[in-house]
XYZ file of C-alpha atoms in Angstrom:
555
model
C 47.415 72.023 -2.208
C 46.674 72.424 -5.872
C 47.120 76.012 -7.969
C 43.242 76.900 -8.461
C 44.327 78.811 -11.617
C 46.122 75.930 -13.477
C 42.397 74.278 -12.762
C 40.494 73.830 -15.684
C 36.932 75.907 -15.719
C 33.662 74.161 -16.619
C 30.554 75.541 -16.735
C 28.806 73.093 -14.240
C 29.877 70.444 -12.082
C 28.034 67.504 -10.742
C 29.085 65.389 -7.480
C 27.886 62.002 -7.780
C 26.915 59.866 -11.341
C 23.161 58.138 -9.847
C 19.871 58.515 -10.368
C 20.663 62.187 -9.882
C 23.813 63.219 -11.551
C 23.253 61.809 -14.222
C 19.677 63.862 -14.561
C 21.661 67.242 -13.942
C 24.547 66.098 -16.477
C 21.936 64.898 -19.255
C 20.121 68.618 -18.579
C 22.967 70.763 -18.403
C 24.128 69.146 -21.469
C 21.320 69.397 -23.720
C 21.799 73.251 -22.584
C 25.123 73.555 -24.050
C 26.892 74.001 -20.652
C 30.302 72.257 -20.513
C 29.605 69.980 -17.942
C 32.299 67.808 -15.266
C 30.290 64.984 -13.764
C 32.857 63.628 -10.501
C 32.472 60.028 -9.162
C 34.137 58.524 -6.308
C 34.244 55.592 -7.593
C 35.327 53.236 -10.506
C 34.251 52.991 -14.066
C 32.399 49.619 -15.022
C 32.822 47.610 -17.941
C 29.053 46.483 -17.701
C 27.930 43.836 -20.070
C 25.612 40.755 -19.657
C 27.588 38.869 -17.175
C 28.207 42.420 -15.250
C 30.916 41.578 -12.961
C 29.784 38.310 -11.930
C 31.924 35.375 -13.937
C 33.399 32.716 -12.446
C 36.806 34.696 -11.600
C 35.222 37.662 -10.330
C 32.635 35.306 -8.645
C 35.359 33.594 -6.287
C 36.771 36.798 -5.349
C 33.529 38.167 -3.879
C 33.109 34.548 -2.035
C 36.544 35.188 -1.155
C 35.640 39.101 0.021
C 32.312 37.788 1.798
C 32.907 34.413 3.861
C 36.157 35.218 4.604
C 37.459 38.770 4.295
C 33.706 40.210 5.737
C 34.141 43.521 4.408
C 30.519 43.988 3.735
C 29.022 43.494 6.650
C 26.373 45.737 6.757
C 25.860 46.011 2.724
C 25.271 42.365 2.920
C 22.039 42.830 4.840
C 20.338 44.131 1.806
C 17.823 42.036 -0.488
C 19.654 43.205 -3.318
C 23.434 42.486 -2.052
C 22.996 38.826 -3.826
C 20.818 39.037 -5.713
C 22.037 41.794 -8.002
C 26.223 41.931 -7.772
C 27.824 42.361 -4.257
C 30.279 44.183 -6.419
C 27.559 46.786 -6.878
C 27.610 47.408 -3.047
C 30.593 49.584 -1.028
C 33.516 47.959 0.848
C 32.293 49.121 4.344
C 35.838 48.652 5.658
C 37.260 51.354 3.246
C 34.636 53.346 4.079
C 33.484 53.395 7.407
C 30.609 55.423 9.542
C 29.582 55.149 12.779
C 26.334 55.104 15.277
C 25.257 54.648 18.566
C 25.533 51.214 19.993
C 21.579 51.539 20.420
C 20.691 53.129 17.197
C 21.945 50.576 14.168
C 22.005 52.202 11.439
C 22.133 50.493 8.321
C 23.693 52.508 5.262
C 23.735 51.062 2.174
C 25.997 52.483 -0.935
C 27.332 52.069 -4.233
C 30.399 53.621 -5.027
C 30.906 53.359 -8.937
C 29.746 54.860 -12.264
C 26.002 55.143 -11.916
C 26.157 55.104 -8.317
C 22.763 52.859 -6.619
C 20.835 53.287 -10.308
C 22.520 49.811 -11.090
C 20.638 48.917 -7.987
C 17.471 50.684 -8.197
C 14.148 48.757 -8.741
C 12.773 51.267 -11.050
C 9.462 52.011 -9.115
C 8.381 55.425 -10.603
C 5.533 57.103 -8.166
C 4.744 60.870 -8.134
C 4.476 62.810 -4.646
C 0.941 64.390 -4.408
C -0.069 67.415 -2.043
C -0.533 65.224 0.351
C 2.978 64.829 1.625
C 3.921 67.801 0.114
C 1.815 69.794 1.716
C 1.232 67.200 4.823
C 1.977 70.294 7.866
C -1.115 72.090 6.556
C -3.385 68.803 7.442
C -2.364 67.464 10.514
C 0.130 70.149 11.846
C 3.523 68.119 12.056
C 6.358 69.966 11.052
C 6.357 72.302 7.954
C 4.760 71.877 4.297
C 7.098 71.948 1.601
C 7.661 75.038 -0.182
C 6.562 73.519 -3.580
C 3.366 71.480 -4.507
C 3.131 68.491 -7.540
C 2.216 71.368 -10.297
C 5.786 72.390 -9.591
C 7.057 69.295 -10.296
C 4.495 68.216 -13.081
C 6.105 68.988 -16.039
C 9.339 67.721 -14.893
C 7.727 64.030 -13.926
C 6.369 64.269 -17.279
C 9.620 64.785 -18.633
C 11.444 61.823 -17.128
C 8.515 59.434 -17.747
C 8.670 60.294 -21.056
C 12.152 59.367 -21.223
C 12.330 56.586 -19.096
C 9.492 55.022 -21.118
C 7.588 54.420 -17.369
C 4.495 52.013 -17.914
C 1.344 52.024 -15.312
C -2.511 52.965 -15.334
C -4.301 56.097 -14.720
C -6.118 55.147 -11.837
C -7.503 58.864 -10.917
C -5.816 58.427 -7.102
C -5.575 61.985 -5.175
C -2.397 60.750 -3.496
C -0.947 58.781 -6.200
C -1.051 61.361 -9.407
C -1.131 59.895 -12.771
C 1.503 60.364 -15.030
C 2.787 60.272 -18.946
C 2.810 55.962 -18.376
C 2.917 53.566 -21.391
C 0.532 50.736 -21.394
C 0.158 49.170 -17.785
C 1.841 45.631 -17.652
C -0.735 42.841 -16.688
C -1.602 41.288 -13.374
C -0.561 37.830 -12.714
C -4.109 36.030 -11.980
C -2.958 35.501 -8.432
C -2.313 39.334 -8.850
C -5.769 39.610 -9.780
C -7.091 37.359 -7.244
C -6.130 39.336 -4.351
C -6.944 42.513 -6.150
C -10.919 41.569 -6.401
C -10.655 39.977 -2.767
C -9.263 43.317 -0.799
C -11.368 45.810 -3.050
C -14.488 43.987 -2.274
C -13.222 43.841 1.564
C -11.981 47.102 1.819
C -13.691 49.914 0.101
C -10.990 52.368 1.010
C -7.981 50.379 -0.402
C -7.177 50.188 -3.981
C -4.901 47.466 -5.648
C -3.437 48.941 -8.605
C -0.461 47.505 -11.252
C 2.725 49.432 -10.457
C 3.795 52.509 -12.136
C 7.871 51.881 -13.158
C 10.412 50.680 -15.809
C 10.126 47.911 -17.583
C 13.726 46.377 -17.200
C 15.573 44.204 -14.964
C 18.809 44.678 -12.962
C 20.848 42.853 -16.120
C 21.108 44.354 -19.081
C 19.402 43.403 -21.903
C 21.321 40.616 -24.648
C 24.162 42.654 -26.467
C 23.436 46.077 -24.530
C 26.246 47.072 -21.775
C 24.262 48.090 -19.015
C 20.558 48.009 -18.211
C 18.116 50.759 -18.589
C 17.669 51.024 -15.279
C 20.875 52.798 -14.815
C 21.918 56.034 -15.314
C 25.371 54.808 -17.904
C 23.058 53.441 -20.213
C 20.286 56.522 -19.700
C 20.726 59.817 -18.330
C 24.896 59.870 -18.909
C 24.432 58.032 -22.153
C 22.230 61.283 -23.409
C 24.762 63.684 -21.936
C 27.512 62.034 -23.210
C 25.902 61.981 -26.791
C 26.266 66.225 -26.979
C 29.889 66.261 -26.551
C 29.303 69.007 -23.616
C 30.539 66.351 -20.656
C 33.732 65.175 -19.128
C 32.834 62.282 -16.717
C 35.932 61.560 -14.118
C 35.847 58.743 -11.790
C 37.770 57.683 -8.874
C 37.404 60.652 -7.798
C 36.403 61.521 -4.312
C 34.914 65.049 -3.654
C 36.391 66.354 -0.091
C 35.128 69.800 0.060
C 33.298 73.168 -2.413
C 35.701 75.919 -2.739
C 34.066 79.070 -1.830
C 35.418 81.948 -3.226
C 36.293 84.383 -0.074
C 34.886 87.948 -1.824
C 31.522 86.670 -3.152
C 30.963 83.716 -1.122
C 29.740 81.945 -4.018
C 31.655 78.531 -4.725
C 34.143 78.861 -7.430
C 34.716 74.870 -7.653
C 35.531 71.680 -6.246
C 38.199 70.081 -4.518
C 38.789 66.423 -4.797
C 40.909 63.481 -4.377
C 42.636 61.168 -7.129
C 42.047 57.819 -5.720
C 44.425 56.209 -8.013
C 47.246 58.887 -7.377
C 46.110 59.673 -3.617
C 46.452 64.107 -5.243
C 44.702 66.233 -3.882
C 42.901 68.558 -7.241
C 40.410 71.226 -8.047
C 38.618 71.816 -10.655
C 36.298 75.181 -11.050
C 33.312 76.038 -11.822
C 30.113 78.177 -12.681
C 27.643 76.235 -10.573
C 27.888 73.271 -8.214
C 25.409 70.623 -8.071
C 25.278 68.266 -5.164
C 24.199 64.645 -6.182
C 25.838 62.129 -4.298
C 23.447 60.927 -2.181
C 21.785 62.175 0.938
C 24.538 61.809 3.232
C 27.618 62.058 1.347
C 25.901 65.498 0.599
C 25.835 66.336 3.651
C 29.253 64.952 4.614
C 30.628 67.471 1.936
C 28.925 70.088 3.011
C 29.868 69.734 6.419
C 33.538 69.526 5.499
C 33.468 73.103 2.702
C 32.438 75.260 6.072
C 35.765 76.662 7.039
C 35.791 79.448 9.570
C 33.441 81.755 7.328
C 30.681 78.799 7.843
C 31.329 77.061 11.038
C 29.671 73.776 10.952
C 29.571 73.640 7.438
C 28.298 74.856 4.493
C 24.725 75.504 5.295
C 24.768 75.135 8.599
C 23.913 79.102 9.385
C 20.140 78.034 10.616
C 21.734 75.304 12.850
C 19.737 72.040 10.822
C 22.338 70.686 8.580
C 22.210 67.471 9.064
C 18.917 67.310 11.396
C 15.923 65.364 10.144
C 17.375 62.604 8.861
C 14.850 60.203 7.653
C 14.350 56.793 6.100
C 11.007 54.396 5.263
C 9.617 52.584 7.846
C 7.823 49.198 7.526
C 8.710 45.810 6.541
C 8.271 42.446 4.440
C 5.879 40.057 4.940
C 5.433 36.164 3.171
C 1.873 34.583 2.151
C 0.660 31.946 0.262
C -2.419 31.628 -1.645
C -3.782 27.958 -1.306
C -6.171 28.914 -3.951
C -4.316 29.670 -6.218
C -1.677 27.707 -8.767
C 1.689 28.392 -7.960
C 2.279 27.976 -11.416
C 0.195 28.439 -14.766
C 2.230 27.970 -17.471
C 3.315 31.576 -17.905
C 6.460 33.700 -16.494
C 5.782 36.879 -14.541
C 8.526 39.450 -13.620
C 9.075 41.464 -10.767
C 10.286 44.848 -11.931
C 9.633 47.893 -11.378
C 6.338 48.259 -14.142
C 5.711 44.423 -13.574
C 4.334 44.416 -9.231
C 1.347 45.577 -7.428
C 0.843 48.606 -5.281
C -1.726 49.815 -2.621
C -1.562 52.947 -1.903
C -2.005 55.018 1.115
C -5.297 55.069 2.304
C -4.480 56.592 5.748
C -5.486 60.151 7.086
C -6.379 61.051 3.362
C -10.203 62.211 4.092
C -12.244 62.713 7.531
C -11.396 58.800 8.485
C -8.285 59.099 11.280
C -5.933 56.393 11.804
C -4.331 55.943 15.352
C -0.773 57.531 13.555
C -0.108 60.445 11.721
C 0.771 59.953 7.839
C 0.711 56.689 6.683
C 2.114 53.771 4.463
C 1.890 51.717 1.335
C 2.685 48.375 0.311
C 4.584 47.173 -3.089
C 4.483 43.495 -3.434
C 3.705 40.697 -5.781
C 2.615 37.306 -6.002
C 3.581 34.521 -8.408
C 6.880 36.321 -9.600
C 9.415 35.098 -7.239
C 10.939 31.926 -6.660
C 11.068 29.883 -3.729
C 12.154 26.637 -2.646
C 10.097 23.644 -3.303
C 9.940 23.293 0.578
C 7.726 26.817 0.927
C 5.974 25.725 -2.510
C 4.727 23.002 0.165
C 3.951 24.738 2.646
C 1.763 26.889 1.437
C 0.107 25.204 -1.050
C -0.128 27.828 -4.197
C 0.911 30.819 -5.119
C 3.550 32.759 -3.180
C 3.848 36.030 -2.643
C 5.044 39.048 -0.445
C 3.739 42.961 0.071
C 6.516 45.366 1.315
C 5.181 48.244 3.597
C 6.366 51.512 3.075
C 5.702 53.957 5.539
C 6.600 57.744 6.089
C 8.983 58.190 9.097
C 8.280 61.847 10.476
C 11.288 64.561 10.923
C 12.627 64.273 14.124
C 15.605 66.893 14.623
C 17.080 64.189 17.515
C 17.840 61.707 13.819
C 20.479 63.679 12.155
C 24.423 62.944 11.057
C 27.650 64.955 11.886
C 31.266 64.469 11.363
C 32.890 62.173 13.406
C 36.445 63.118 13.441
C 38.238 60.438 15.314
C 37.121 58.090 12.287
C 38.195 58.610 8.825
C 37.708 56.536 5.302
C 40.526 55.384 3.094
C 41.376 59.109 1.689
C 41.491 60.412 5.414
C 37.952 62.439 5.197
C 36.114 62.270 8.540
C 33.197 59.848 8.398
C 29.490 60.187 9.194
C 28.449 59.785 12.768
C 24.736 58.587 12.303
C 22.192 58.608 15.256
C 18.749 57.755 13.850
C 15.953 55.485 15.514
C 12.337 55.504 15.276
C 10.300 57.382 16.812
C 6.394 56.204 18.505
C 4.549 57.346 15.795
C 7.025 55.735 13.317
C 6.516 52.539 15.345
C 3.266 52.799 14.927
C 2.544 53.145 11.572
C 5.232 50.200 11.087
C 2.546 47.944 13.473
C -0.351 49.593 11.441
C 1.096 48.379 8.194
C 1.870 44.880 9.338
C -2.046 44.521 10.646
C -3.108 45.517 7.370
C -1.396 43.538 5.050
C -2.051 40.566 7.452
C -5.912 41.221 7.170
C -5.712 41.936 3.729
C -4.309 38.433 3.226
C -6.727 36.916 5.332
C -9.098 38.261 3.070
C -7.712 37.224 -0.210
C -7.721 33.468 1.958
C -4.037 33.669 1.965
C -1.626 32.490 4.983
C 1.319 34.159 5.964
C 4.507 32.682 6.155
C 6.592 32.116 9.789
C 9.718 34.039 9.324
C 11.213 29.980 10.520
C 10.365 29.019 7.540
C 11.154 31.933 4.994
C 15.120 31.420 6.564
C 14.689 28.169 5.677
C 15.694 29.050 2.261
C 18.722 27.183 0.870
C 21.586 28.809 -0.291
C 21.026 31.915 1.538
C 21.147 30.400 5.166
C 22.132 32.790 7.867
C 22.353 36.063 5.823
C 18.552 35.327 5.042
C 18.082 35.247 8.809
C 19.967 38.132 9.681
C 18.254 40.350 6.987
C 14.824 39.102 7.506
C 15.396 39.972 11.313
C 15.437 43.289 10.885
C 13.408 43.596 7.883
C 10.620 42.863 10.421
C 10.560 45.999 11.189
C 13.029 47.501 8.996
C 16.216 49.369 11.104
C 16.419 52.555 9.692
C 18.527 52.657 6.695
C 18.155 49.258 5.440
C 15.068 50.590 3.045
C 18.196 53.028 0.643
C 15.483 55.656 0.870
C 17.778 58.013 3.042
C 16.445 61.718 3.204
C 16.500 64.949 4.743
C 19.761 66.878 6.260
C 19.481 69.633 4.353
C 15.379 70.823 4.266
C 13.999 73.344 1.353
C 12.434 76.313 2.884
C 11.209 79.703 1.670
C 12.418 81.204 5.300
C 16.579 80.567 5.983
C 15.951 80.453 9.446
C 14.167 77.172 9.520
C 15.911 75.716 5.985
C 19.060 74.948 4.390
C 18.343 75.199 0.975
C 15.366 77.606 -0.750
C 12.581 76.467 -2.808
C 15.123 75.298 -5.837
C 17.541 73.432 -4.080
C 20.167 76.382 -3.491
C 22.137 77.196 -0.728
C 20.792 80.218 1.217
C 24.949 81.016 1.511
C 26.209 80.369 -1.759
C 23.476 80.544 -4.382
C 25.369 78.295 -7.202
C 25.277 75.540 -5.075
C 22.345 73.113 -5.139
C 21.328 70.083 -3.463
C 18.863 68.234 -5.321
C 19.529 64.501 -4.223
C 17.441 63.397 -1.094
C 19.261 65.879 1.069
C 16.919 68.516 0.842
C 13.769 66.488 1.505
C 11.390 67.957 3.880
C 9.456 65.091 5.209
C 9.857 61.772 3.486
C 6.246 60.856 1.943
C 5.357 56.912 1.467
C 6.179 56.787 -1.982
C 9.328 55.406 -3.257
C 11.394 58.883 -3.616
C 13.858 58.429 -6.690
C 11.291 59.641 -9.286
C 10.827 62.893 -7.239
C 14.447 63.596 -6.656
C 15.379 63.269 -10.159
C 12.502 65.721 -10.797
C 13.803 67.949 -8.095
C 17.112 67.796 -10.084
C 15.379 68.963 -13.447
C 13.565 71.811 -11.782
C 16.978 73.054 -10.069
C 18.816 72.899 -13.297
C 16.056 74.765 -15.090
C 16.553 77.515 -12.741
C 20.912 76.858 -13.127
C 20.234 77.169 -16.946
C 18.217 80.110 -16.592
C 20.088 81.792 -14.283
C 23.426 81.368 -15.416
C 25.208 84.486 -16.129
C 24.087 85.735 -12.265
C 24.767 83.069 -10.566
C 28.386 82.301 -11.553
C 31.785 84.277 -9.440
């Protein structure tokens, strides 16, 4: 065991480097905190090619085809399209579930975490998931509304640069966008075909970052990522030391106070065990390495885990529900000339519509769809097929708590530096079903309307190249299995009462107040909106309170 006083002392520490970490690391230092960001994983090199050259190319054939050590990362959209590299070796790092409940958890395990991943979809949270319980009398509101998290949305779209359109949508809040990207006209097309269909449905341009997955010429990473954003600002004040390969195995709670007084972790490259200490503790690895951490810093003053006094930790696990669907337009061109992206400022949204007023739908909550048309490429084969224009809509739809979906430790498995693994047991429930049905209906209609035809899942995994990885993904991106949408949340619910919550209203432990959870952890219901705007906002607030706070909160 290391000496805890040879440790050196920071101010703040941050587990994880995402979308997250690197939000609490760029705030803590602007604030002049001497800040220790820890990653389990390995620095990248970045750069245009990122990882993907010819060498490096034939080792991840090699890894795939034969090896098959990513055997459930491969099953997500992005595994190919953006680096396999960017995606966890699941062999190293192993979980398990119930033979009947897949569950499909995808990670990223390097500097930057799943940002190198991330689409870049920016959408607020309104009141109406926020403060869904009061409505329709499912679970509990959370205990903080949008004008909590206003300013701090307005913050990170300011920095991010986010472009989209005030469009004056109740459950979609407008934000501080640059100017909206254009609609492709087939875009357009189906925009003035559903609105004139459907007066309650709204097709609007998407509200995100304008930048793809590579970085830009002569930059090293792209500005979706947290290296080239968030970090890049922290590192710029000279207040942070970022160390990877280094996996976190438990907080150190200091035995008087009960407060944690640092962090224990794991050397991958030299396999030692080391601590380093700290003022506050900032959990942002990612919903359920959080809570695998957690679980593991109990000891016998917190049985269960760290958190685990109320008896949830780790209850109410939740993901998106929904699915992707294929259409072509006959109508229109498959082609005019011009080149239209799909990023996150450059696609279409509709969203919700469901349970907002005095109309009911057959399901609580409800869903949305992200999608757009004329910005992929397909085959010439579905180019046949269809016509025109191609195009897809993704449903998202809000899976309720359910304290029966949750994670625990599963002992008689461990990863590559001997921690216990996650034992996951989440499946949908009937209403979850049902809004996934809902959302298929609709976007089939909608297409109808726009006089589009979907496309037979036999001939989407048609597509060459891909073969059967295309049909194994789009099989259970029919209906998505939970997981498979990276939108993990819940495990470790805000509350203002710690008898029914983890954490309190700013993401702090209700045992040991310098620790916060700010990732997707402490979600209390799981909204339709993509959710990585909202826990990086979540992240701001909490440090706010940190910053403020300081000189209390530390041992």
């Amino acid at each position: 065991m290391p000496s805890p006083p040879t440790a050196r002392h920071y101010d703040a520490i941050v587990i994880g480097s995402g979308a997250t970490g690197g939000v609490a690391a760029m705030q803590f230092c602007r604030a002049g905190l001497r800040t220790l960001v820890l990653e389990a994983g390995p620095a990248l090199k970045g750069g245009h090619a990122f990882g993907s050259d010819a060498s490096n190319l034939t080792r991840q054939l090699y890894e795939h085809f034969i090896r098959r050590r990513q055997k459930v990362q491969e099953l997500h959209p992005a595994y190919w399209r953006v680096n396999p590299a960017l995606f966890v070796d699941d062999a190293r790092n192993p979980y398990a579930a119930p033979p009947d409940k897949p569950y499909r958890w995808i990670r990223g395990r390097q500097v930057g975490g799943r940002s190198h991943t991330w689409g870049g979809v920016t959408l607020r949270l309104s009141d109406y998931e926020f403060k869904a319980a009061s409505r329709d009398g499912i679970g509990d509101d959370w205990p903080i509304s949008h004008a909590d998290l206003d300013p701090h949305y307005a913050m990170l779209e300011t920095f991010f640069g986010t472009h989209g359109n005030r469009d004056g949508l109740p459950q979609l809040p407008d934000g501080n966008f640059c100017d909206p990207s254009p609609m492709s006209p087939g875009e357009q097309a189906f925009k003035f075909a559903v609105e004139a269909r459907f007066r309650d449905r709204r097709v609007i341009i998407s509200r995100g970052i304008k930048a793809a997955h590579a970085p830009e010429r002569h930059e090293q990473f792209s500005r979706l990522s947290s290296p080239r954003t968030t970090l890049a600002a922290a590192q710029a004040t000279g207040n942070l030391e970022l160390r990877s390969n280094a996996v976190v195995r438990r907080i150190v709670l200091d035995p008087a106070s009960g407060k944690a007084r640092g962090v224990e972790f794991i050397d991958c490259r030299t396999r030692s065990t080391q601590t380093a200490l700290g003022g506050v503790v900032f959990l942002c690895a990612s919903t359920i390495e959080s809570l695998r951490i957690l679980m593991n810093s109990g000891g016998d003053r917190h049985p269960g885990g760290l958190g685990a006094r109320a008896g949830l930790l780790g209850k109410c696990l939740m993901d998106h529900v929904g699915g992707m669907i294929y259409f072509g337009l006959p109508e229109v061109r498959a082609d005019d000339g011009e080149h239209y992206e799909l990023l996150g400022s450059d696609s279409i949204l509709i969203p919700r519509y469901q349970n907002l007023g005095d109309a009911r739908a057959p399901h609580h909550r409800g869903y949305g769809f992200w999608g757009g048309i004329q910005r992929l490429s397909f085959p010439p084969m579905l180019r046949k097929w269809t016509g025109g224009a191609i195009g897809f809509l993704c449903a998202m739809g809000e899976a309720l708590p359910h304290a029966d979906n949750q994670m625990r430790l599963d002992d008689s498995i461990t990863d590559a530096w001997g921690l216990p693994a996650p034992f996951i047991s989440c499946s949908w429930t009937a209403n979850d079903i049902a809004v996934a049905k809902a959302a298929r209906a609709a976007a089939e209609e909608m297409i109808t309307a726009a006089g589009g035809v979907v496309l037979p899942l036999s001939e989407i995994v048609r597509t060459p190249l891909l073969g059967r990885f295309m049909a194994g993904m789009q099989r259970e991106w029919v209906v998505t299995t939970p997981g498979l949408f990276v939108h993990e949340v819940g495990g470790a619910r805000m509350g203002r009462d710690p008898s029914i919550s983890v954490v309190n209203p700013f993401c702090q432990v209700w045992e040991a107040e310098n620790v916060f959870v700010t990732d997707g952890a402490c979600w209390v219901s799981s909204g339709w909106q993509n959710p990585t705007l909202t826990e990086m906002a979540i992240t701001a607030r909490a440090c706010a309170r940190a910053v403020a706070e300081f000189d209390r909160l530390v041992v």
